[in-house]
Short mmCIF file of N, CA and C in Angstrom, two decimals:
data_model
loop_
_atom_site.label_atom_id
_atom_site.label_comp_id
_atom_site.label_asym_id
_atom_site.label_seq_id
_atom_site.Cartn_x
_atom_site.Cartn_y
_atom_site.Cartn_z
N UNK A 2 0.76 -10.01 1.91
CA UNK A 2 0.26 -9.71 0.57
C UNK A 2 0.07 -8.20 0.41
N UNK A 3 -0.69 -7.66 1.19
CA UNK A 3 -0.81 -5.96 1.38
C UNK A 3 0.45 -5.50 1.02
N UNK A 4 1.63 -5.79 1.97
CA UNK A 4 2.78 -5.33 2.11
C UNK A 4 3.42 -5.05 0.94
N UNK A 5 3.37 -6.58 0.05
CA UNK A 5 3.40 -6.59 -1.12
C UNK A 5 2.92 -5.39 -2.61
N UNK A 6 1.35 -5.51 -2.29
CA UNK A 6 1.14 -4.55 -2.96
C UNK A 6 1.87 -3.52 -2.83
N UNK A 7 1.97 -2.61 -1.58
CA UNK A 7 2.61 -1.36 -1.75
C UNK A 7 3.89 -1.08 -2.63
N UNK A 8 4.67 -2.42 -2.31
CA UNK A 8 6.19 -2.14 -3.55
C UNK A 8 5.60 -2.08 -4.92
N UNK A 9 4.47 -2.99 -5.19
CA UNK A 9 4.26 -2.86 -6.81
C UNK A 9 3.54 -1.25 -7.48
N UNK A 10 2.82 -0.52 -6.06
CA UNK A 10 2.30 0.20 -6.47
C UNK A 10 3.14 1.47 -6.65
N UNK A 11 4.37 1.42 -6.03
CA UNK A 11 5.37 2.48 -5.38
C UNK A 11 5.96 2.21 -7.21
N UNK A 12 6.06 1.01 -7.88
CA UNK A 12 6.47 0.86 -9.35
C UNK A 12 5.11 1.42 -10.15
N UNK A 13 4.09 1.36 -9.70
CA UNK A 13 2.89 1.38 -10.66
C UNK A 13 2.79 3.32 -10.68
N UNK A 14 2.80 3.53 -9.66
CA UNK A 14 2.37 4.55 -9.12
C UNK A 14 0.79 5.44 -8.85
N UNK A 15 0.00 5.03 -9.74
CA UNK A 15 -1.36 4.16 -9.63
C UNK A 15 -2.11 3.75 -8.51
N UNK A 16 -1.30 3.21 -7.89
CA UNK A 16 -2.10 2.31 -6.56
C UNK A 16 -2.28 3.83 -5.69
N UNK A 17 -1.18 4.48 -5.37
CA UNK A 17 -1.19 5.43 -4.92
C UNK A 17 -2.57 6.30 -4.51
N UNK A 18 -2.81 6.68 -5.68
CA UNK A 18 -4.72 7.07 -4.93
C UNK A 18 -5.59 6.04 -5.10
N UNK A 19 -5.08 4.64 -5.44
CA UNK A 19 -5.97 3.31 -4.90
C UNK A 19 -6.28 3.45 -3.73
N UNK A 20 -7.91 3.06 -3.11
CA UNK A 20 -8.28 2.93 -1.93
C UNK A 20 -7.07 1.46 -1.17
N UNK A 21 -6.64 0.89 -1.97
CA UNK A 21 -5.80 -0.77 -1.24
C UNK A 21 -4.42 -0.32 -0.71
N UNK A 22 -4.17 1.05 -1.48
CA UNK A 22 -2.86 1.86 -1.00
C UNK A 22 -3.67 2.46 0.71
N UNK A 23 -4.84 3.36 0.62
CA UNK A 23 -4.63 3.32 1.88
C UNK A 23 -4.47 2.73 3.03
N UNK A 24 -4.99 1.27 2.49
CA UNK A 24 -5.23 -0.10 3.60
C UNK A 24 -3.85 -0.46 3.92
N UNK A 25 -2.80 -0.13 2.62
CA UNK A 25 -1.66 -0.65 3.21
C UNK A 25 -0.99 -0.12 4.45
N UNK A 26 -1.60 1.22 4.26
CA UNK A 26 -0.64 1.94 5.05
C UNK A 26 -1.30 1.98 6.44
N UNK A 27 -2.61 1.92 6.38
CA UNK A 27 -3.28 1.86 8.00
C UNK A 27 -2.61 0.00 8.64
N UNK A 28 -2.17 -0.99 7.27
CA UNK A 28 -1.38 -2.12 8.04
C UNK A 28 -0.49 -1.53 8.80
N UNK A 29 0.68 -0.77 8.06
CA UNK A 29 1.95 -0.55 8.18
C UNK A 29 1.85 0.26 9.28
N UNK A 30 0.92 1.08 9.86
CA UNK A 30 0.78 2.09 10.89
C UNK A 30 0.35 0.62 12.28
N UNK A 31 0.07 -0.43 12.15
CA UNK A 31 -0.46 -1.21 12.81
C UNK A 31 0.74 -2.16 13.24
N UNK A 32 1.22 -2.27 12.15
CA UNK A 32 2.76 -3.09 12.35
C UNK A 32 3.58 -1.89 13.55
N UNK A 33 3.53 -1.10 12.91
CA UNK A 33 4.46 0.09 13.67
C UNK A 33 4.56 -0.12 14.81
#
């Protein structure tokens, strides 16, 4: 779902300084 968000926000551009944008990316650093 996170993961998710990030594509909609990458369209929104918005999410971007959303605090849920940074969560995505501390996932994506976790996936890594």
């Amino acid at each position: 779902m996170q993961v998710k968000y990030l594509t909609q926000g990458s369209d929104d551009g918005g999410l971007y300084l959303s605090p849920s944008f940074f969560s995505t990316v501390l996932l994506l650093s976790v996936n890594l």
